[in-house]
Coordinates of C-alpha atoms and ligand atoms in Angstrom, one line a residue:
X1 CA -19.4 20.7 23.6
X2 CA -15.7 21.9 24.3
X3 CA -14.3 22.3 20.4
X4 CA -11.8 19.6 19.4
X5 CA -8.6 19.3 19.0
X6 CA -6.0 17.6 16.2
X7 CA -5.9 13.9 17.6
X8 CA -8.8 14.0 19.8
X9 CA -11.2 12.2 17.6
X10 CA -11.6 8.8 19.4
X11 CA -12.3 10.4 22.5
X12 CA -15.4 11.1 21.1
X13 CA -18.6 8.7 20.0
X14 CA -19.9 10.1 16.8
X15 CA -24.2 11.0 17.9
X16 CA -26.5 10.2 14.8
X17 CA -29.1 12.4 16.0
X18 CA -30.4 14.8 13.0
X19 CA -29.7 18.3 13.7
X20 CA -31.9 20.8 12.7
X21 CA -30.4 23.2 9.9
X22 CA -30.8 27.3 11.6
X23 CA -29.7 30.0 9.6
X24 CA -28.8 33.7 10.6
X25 CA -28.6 36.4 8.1
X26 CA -27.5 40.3 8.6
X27 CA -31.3 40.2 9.7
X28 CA -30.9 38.4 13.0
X29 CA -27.6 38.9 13.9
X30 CA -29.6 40.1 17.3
X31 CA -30.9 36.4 17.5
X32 CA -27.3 35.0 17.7
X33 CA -26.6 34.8 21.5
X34 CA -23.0 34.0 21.2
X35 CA -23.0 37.6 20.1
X36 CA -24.2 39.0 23.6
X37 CA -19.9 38.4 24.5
X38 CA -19.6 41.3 22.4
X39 CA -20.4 45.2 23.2
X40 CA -23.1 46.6 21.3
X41 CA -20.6 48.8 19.7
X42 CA -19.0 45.8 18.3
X43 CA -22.5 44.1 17.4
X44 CA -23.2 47.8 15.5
X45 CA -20.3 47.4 13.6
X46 CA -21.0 43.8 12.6
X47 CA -24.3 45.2 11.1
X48 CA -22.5 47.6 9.4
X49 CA -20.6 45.9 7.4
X50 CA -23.2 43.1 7.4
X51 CA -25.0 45.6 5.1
X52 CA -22.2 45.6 2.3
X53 CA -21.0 42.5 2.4
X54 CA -22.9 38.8 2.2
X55 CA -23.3 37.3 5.8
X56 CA -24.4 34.2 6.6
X57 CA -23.9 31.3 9.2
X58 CA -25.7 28.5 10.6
X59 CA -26.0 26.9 13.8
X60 CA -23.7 24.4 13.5
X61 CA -21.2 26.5 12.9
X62 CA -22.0 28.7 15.5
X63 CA -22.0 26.1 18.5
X64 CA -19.2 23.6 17.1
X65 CA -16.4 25.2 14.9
X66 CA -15.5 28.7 16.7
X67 CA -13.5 29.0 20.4
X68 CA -16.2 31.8 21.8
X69 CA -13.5 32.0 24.6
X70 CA -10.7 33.7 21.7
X71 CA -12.9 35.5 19.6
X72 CA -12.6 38.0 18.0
X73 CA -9.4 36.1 16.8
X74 CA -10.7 32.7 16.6
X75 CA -10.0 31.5 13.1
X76 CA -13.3 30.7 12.2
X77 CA -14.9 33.5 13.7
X78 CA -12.8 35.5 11.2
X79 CA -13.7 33.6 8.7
X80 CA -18.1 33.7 8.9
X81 CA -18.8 36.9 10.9
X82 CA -18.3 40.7 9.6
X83 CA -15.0 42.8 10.8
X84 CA -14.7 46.5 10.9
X85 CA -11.4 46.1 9.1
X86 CA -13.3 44.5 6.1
X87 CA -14.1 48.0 4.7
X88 CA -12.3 51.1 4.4
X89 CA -12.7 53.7 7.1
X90 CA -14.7 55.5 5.0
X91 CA -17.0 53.4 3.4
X92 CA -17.4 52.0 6.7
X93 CA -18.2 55.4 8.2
X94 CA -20.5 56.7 5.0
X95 CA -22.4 53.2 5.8
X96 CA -22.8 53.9 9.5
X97 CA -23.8 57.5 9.1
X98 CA -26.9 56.1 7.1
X99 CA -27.5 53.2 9.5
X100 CA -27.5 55.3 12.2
X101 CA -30.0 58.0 10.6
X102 CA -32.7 56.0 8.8
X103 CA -34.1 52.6 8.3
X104 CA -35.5 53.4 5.0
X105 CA -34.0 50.1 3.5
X106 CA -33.4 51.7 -0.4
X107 CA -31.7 54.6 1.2
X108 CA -29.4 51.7 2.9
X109 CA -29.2 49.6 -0.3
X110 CA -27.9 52.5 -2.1
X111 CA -25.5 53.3 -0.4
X112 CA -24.4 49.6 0.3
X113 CA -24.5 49.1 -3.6
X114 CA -22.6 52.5 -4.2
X115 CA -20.0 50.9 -1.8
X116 CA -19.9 47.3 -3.6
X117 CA -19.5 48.7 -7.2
X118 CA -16.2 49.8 -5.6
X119 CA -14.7 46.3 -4.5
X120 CA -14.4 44.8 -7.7
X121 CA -17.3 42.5 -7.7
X122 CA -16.2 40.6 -10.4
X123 CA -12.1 40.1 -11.0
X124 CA -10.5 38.4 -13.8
X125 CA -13.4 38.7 -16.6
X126 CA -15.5 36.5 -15.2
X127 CA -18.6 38.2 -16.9
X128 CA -16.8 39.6 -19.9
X129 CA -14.8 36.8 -21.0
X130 CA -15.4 33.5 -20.1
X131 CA -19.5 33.1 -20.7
X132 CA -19.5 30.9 -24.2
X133 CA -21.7 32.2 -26.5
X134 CA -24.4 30.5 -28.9
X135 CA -24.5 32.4 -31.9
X136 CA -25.1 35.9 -30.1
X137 CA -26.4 34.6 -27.3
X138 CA -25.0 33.8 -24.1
X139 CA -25.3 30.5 -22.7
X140 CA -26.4 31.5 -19.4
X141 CA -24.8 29.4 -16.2
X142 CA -21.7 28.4 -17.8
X143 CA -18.0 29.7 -17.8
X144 CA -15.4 28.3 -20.1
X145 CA -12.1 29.7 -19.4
X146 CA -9.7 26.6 -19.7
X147 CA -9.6 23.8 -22.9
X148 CA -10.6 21.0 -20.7
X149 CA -13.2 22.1 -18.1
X150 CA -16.3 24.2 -17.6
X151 CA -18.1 25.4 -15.3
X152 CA -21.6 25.5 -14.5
X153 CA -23.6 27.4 -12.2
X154 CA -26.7 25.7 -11.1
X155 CA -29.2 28.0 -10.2
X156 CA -30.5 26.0 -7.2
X157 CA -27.2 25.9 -5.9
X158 CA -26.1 29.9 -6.0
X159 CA -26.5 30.3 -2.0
X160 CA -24.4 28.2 0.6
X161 CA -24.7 26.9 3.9
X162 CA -22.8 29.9 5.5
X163 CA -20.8 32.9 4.1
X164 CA -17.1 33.0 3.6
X165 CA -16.2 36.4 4.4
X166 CA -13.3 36.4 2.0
X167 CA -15.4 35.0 -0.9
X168 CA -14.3 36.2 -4.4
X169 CA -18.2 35.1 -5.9
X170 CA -19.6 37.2 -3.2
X171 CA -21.8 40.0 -5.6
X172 CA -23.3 36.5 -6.5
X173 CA -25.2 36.8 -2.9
X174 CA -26.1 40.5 -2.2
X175 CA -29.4 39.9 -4.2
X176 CA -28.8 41.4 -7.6
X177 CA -30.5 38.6 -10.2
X178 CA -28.3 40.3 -12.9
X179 CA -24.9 39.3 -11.7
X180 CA -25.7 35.6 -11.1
X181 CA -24.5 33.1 -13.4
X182 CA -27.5 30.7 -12.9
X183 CA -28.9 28.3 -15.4
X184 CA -32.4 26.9 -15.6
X185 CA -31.9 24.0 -18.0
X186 CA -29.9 21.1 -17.7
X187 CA -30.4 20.6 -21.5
X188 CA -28.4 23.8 -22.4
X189 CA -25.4 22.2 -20.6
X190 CA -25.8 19.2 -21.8
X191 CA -25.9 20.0 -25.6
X192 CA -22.7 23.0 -25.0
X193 CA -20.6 20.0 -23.5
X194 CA -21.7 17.5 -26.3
X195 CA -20.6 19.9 -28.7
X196 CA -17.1 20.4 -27.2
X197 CA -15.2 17.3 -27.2
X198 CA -12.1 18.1 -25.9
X199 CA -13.6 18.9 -22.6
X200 CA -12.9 16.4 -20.1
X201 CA -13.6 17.5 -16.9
X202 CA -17.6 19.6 -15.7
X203 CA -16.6 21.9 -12.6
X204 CA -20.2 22.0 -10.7
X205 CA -20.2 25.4 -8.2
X206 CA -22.1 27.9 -6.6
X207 CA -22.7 29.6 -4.2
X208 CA -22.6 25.3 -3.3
X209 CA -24.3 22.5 -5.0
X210 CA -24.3 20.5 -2.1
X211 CA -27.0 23.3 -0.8
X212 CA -29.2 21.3 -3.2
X213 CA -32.3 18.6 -2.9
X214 CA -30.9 15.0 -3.7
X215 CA -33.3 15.0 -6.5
X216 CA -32.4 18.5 -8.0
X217 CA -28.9 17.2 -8.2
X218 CA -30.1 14.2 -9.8
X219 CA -31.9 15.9 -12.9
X220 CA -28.0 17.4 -13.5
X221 CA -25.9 14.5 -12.7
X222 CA -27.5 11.9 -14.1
X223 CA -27.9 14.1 -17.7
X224 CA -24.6 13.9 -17.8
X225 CA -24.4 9.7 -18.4
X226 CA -25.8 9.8 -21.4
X227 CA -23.3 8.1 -24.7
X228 CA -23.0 12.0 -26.4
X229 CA -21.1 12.6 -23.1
X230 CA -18.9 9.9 -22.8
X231 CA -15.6 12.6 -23.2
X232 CA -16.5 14.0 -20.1
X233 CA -14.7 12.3 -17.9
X234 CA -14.3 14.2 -14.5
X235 CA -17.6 15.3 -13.0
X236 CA -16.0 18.0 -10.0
X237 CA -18.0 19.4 -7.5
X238 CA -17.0 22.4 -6.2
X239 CA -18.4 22.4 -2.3
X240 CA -17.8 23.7 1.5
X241 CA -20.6 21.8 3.4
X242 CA -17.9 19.4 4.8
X243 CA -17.1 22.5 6.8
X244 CA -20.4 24.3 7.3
X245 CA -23.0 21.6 7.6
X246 CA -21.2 18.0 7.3
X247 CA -24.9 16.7 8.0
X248 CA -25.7 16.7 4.6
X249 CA -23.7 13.4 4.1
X250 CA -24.9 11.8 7.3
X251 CA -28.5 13.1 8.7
X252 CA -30.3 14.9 6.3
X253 CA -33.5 13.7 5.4
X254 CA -31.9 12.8 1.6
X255 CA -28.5 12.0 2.8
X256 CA -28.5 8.1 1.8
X257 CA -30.0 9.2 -1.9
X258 CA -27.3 11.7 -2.1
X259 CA -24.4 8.8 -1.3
X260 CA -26.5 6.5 -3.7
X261 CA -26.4 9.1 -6.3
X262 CA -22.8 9.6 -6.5
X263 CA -22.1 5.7 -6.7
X264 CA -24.9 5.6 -9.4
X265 CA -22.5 8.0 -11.4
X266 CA -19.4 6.2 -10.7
X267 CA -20.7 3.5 -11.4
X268 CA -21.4 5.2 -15.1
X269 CA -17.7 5.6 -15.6
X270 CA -17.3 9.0 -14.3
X271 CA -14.7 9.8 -12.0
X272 CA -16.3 12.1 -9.1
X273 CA -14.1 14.9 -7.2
X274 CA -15.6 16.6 -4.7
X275 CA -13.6 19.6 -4.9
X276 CA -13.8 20.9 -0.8
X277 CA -13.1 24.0 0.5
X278 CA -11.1 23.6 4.1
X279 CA -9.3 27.1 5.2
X280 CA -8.1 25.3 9.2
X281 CA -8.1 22.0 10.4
X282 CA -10.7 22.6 12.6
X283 CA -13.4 22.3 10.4
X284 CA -12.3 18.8 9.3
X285 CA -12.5 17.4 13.2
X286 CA -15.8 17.2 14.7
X287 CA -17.2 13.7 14.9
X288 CA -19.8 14.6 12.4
X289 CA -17.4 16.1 9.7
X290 CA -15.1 13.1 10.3
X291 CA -17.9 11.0 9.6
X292 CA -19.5 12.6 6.3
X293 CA -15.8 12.4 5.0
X294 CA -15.7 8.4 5.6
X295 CA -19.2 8.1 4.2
X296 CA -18.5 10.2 1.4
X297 CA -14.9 8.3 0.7
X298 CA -17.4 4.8 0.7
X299 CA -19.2 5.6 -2.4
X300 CA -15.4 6.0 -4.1
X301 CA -15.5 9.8 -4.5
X302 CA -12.3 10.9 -4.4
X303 CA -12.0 14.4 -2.0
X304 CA -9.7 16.9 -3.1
X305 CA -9.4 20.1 -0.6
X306 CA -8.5 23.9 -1.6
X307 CA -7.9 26.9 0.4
X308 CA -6.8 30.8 0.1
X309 CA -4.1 31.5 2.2
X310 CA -6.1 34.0 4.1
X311 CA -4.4 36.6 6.6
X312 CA -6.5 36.4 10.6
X313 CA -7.4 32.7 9.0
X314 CA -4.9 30.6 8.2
X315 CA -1.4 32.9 7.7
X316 CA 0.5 30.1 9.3
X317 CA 2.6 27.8 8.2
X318 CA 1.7 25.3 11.1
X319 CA -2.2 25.6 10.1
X320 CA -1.2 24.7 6.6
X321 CA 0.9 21.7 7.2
X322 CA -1.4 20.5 10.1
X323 CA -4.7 20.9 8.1
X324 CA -2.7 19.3 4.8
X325 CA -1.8 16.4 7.3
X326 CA -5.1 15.8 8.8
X327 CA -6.3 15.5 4.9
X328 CA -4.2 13.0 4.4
X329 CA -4.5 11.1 7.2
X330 CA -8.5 10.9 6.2
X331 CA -7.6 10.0 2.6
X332 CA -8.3 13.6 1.1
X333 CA -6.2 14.8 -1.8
X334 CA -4.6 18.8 -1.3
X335 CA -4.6 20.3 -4.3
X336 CA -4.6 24.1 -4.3
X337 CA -3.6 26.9 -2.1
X338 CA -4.6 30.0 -3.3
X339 CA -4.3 33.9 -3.0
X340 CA -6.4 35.8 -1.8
X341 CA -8.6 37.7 -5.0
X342 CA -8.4 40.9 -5.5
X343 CA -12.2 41.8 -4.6
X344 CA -14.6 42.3 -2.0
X345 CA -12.9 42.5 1.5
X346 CA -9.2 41.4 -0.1
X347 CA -7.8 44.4 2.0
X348 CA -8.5 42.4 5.4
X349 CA -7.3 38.9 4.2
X350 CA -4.2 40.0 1.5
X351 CA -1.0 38.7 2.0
X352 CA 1.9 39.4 0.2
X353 CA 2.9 37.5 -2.6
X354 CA 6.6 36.7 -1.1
X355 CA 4.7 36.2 2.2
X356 CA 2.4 33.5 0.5
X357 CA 5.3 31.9 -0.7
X358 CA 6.9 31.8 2.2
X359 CA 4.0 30.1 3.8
X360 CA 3.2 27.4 1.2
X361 CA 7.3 26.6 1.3
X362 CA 7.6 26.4 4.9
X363 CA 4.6 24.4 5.4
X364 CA 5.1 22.4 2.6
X365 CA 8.6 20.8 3.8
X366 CA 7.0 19.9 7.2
X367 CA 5.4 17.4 5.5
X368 CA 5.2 14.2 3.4
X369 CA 5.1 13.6 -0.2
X370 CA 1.8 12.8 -0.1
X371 CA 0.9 15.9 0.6
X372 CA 2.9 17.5 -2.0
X373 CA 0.2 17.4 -4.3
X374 CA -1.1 20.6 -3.4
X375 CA 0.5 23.6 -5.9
X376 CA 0.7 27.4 -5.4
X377 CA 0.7 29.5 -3.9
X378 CA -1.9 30.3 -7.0
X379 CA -3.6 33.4 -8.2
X380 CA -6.7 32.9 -10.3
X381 CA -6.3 35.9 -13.0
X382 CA -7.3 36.8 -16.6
X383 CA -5.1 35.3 -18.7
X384 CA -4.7 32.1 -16.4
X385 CA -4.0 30.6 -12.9
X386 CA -0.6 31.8 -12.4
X387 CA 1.5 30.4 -9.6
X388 CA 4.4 31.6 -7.7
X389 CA 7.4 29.1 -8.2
X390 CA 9.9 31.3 -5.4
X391 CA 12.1 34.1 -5.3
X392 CA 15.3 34.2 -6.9
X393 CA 18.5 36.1 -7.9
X394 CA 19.0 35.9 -11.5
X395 CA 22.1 38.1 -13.0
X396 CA 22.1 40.2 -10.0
X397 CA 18.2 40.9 -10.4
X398 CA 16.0 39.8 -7.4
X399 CA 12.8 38.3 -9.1
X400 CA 9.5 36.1 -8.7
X401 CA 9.7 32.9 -10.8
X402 CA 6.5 32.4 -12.1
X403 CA 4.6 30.1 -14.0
X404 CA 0.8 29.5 -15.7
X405 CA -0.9 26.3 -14.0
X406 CA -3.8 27.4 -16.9
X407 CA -4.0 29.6 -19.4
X408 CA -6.3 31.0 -21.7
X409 CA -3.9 29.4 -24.3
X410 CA -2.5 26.3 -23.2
X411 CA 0.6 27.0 -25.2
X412 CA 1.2 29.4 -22.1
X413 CA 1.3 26.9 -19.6
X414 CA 4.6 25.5 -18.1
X415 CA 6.4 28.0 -19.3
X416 CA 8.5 29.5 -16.4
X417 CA 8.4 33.4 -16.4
X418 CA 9.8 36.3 -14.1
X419 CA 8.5 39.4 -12.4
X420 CA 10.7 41.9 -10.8
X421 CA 10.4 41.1 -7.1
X422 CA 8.4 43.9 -4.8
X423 CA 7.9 42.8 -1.3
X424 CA 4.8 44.4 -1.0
X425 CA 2.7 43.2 -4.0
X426 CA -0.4 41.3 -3.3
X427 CA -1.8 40.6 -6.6
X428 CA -1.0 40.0 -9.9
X429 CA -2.0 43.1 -11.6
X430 CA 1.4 44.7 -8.9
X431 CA 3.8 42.5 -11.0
X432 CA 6.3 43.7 -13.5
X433 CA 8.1 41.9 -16.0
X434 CA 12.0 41.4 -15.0
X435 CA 15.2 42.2 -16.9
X436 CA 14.0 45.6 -18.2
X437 CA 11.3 43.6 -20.5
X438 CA 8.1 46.0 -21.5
X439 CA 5.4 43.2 -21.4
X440 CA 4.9 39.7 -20.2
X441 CA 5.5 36.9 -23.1
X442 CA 2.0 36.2 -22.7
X443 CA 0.7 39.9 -23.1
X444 CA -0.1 40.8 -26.7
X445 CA -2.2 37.5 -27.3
X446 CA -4.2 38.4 -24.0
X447 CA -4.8 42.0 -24.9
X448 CA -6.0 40.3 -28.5
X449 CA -8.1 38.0 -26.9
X450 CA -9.7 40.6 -24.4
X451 CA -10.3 42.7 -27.8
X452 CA -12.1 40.4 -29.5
X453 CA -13.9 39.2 -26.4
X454 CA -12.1 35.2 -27.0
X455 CA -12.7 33.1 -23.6
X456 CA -10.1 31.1 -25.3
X457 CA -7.7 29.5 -27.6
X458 CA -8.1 25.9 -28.7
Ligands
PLP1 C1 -9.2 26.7 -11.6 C2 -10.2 26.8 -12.6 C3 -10.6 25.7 -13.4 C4 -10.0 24.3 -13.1 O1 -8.6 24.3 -13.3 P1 -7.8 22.9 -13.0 O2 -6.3 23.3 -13.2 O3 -8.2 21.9 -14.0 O4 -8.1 22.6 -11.6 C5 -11.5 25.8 -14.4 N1 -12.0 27.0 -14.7 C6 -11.7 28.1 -14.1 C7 -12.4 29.4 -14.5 C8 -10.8 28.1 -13.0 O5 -10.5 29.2 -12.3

């Protein structure tokens, strides 16, 4: 089928037929004909850094989201297949030297693992910080970072339907049980959330939920109805199958349960945000995605979408405002844009910070209120999401006007701050404080908190 275009939807009858859900991982990236377009060299360096980083992508994706005519710089392409650029020169060598001179898989898997430790599997203190603890025990599966919402990691649900190359939970994939945050027992959730009242909101991610069985979402959701959690009010779902495999809405074999589910917990009194991950338009206009975002709508879910602004994906301003358009004209609610994290293959997909800016502003003004709602450019670090209000020229100093959309401390939040301004930062951790200050306002309390190993202050 010829790939779609904005607009072209009623051209097309939406087919009902169940697809069959086929998988390819770095294993039988040989099985993938599309691939044959390429040279072998190419397909060699794929497998290279297919060995590093996670890969993984489906069939649907394959036949119905990438141009195989533009490739290699068809967005999606980009954003599920392995580039060269994706490691340095010389981890990408030192990787193909050993793939070329043995197959002895724990020789490979050393050296991939020697490679990872150096990509900063896991930014911002995810590990270190923001696990809640039960006496001296770590409640295994959950994050707490912000007051009002946590996070938990279901452990059927650490694996997705395909592989974002730019993924910031990537060391989640590459096989190491130790690094996941996976929890076994809905009951450990349950009693951490009864105990914290002031949380409103339950952030369900991955990997992707929505990889689940209707029934093993079930034993999670419908813990969750019971009177000892009536505070939490906002069950989020944090999920990219509207992109990679739409058919869970529509054709699986548990796709009605799964639509009767989320009414069931509606119904309840919760509200239900399916929190989706769109980086182009194009993976919101095939008949079947169109579809599984109208059924989904029906059971009175409300869809919010989030994005990094990822360079070869989406470092257009067109892309932005056309993909935030096509969200709203199917009744989805933008809400972030991000940065790109400063992990894994960051060095292919980083922007910088002025350049994000740029982006958000100049697609943001192309279109309506409506789709105003989404903020950032945002960058998900330590002490909070920070996000980047502009550039200005204060007193003669050029600076970035910055401010905390979360913070460990909500006192931080709100509170506009300012960076020198430096063209080429990409991240955070580049930034320093304006006006010949020594330390962000924040700072001291962060460092305190880091200290004393705090997630955060209520
Ligand atoms: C972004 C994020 C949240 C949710 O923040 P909202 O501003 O409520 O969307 C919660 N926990 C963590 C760790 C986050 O990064």
């Amino acid at each position: 089928m010829a790939l779609l275009k904005l607009n072209q939807i009623k051209a097309v009858r939406f087919d009902t037929k169940p697809e069959i859900f086929q998988v390819y991982t770095e294993r039988q990236l040989d099985k993938i004909d599309a691939l044959m377009l390429l040279t072998e060299a190419q397909r060699f360096e794929m497998k290279v850094v297919a060995h590093v980083l996670p890969f993984r992508v489906n069939r649907y994706v394959i036949d119905n989201l990438i141009d195989w005519s533009n490739i290699p710089d068809d967005p999606i392409f980009r954003l599920v297949f392995p580039q060269k650029e994706m490691l340095s020169k010389d981890d990408f060598e030192q990787m193909a030297v050993v793939l070329r001179s043995t197959s002895d898989r724990s020789l490979i898997l050393s050296k991939a693992n020697e490679i990872r430790k150096k990509l900063n599997p896991h930014p911002a203190g995810q590990q270190t910080l923001n696990v809640p603890y039960e006496g001296d025990e770590p409640i295994g599966g959950v994050q707490h970072k912000y007051r009002e919402t946590v996070l938990f990691f279901p452990s059927q649900g650490q694996v997705c339907h395909s592989f974002c190359s730019f993924c910031f939970r990537w060391a989640q994939f590459i096989g190491d049980k130790n690094l996941r945050f996976s929890c076994k027992e809905a009951d450990k959730l349950r009693d951490y959330l009864a105990r914290h009242k002031n949380v409103s909101d339950l952030l369900i991610t991955g990997g992707d939920p929505m990889v689940m069985k209707t029934d093993h979402l079930a034993v999670y959701l419908e813990s969750l109805i019971k009177p000892e959690l009536d505070h939490i009010q906002t069950i989020r779902i944090g999920t990219k199958s509207l992109s990679f495999w739409p058919q869970r809405y529509v054709n699986d074999d548990d796709s009605d349960d799964l639509l009767e589910l989320l009414k069931k917990i509606i119904k309840a009194g919760k509200h239900v945000a399916i929190m989706a991950h769109f980086n182009h338009w194009r993976e919101m206009v095939t008949p079947v995605a169109r579809e599984a975002i109208r059924r989904l709508r029906a059971t009175g879910v409300v869809i919010r979408t989030q994005s990094p602004l990822l360079n070869h994906i989406n470092n257009n301003p067109d892309v932005w405002a056309d993909m935030w358009q096509e969200q709203i004209r199917q009744g989805l609610v933008p809400y972030y844009m991000f940065v790109e994290r400063d992990t894994g293959a960051r060095r292919y997909f980083e922007v910088p910070l002025v350049r994000a800016w740029e982006v958000y502003r100049q697609a943001v003004r192309q279109v309506s209120g409506l789709a105003r709602t989404v903020r950032g450019p945002s960058m998900s670090t330590g002490p909070g999401k920070v996000e980047i209000q502009g550039v200005s020229k204060i007193q003669g100093e050029k600076v970035f006007v910055l401010r905390f959309i979360q913070g460990r401390n909500p006192d931080w939040v709100q509170r506009p701050f300012f960076a020198q301004f430096d063209p080429e930062a990409t991240w955070f951790e580049h930034l320093k404080p304006a006006f010949g200050e020594k330390k962000f306002f924040y700072q001291d309390e962060y460092e305190a908190m880091c200290k004393k190993k705090i997630a955060l202050r209520v």
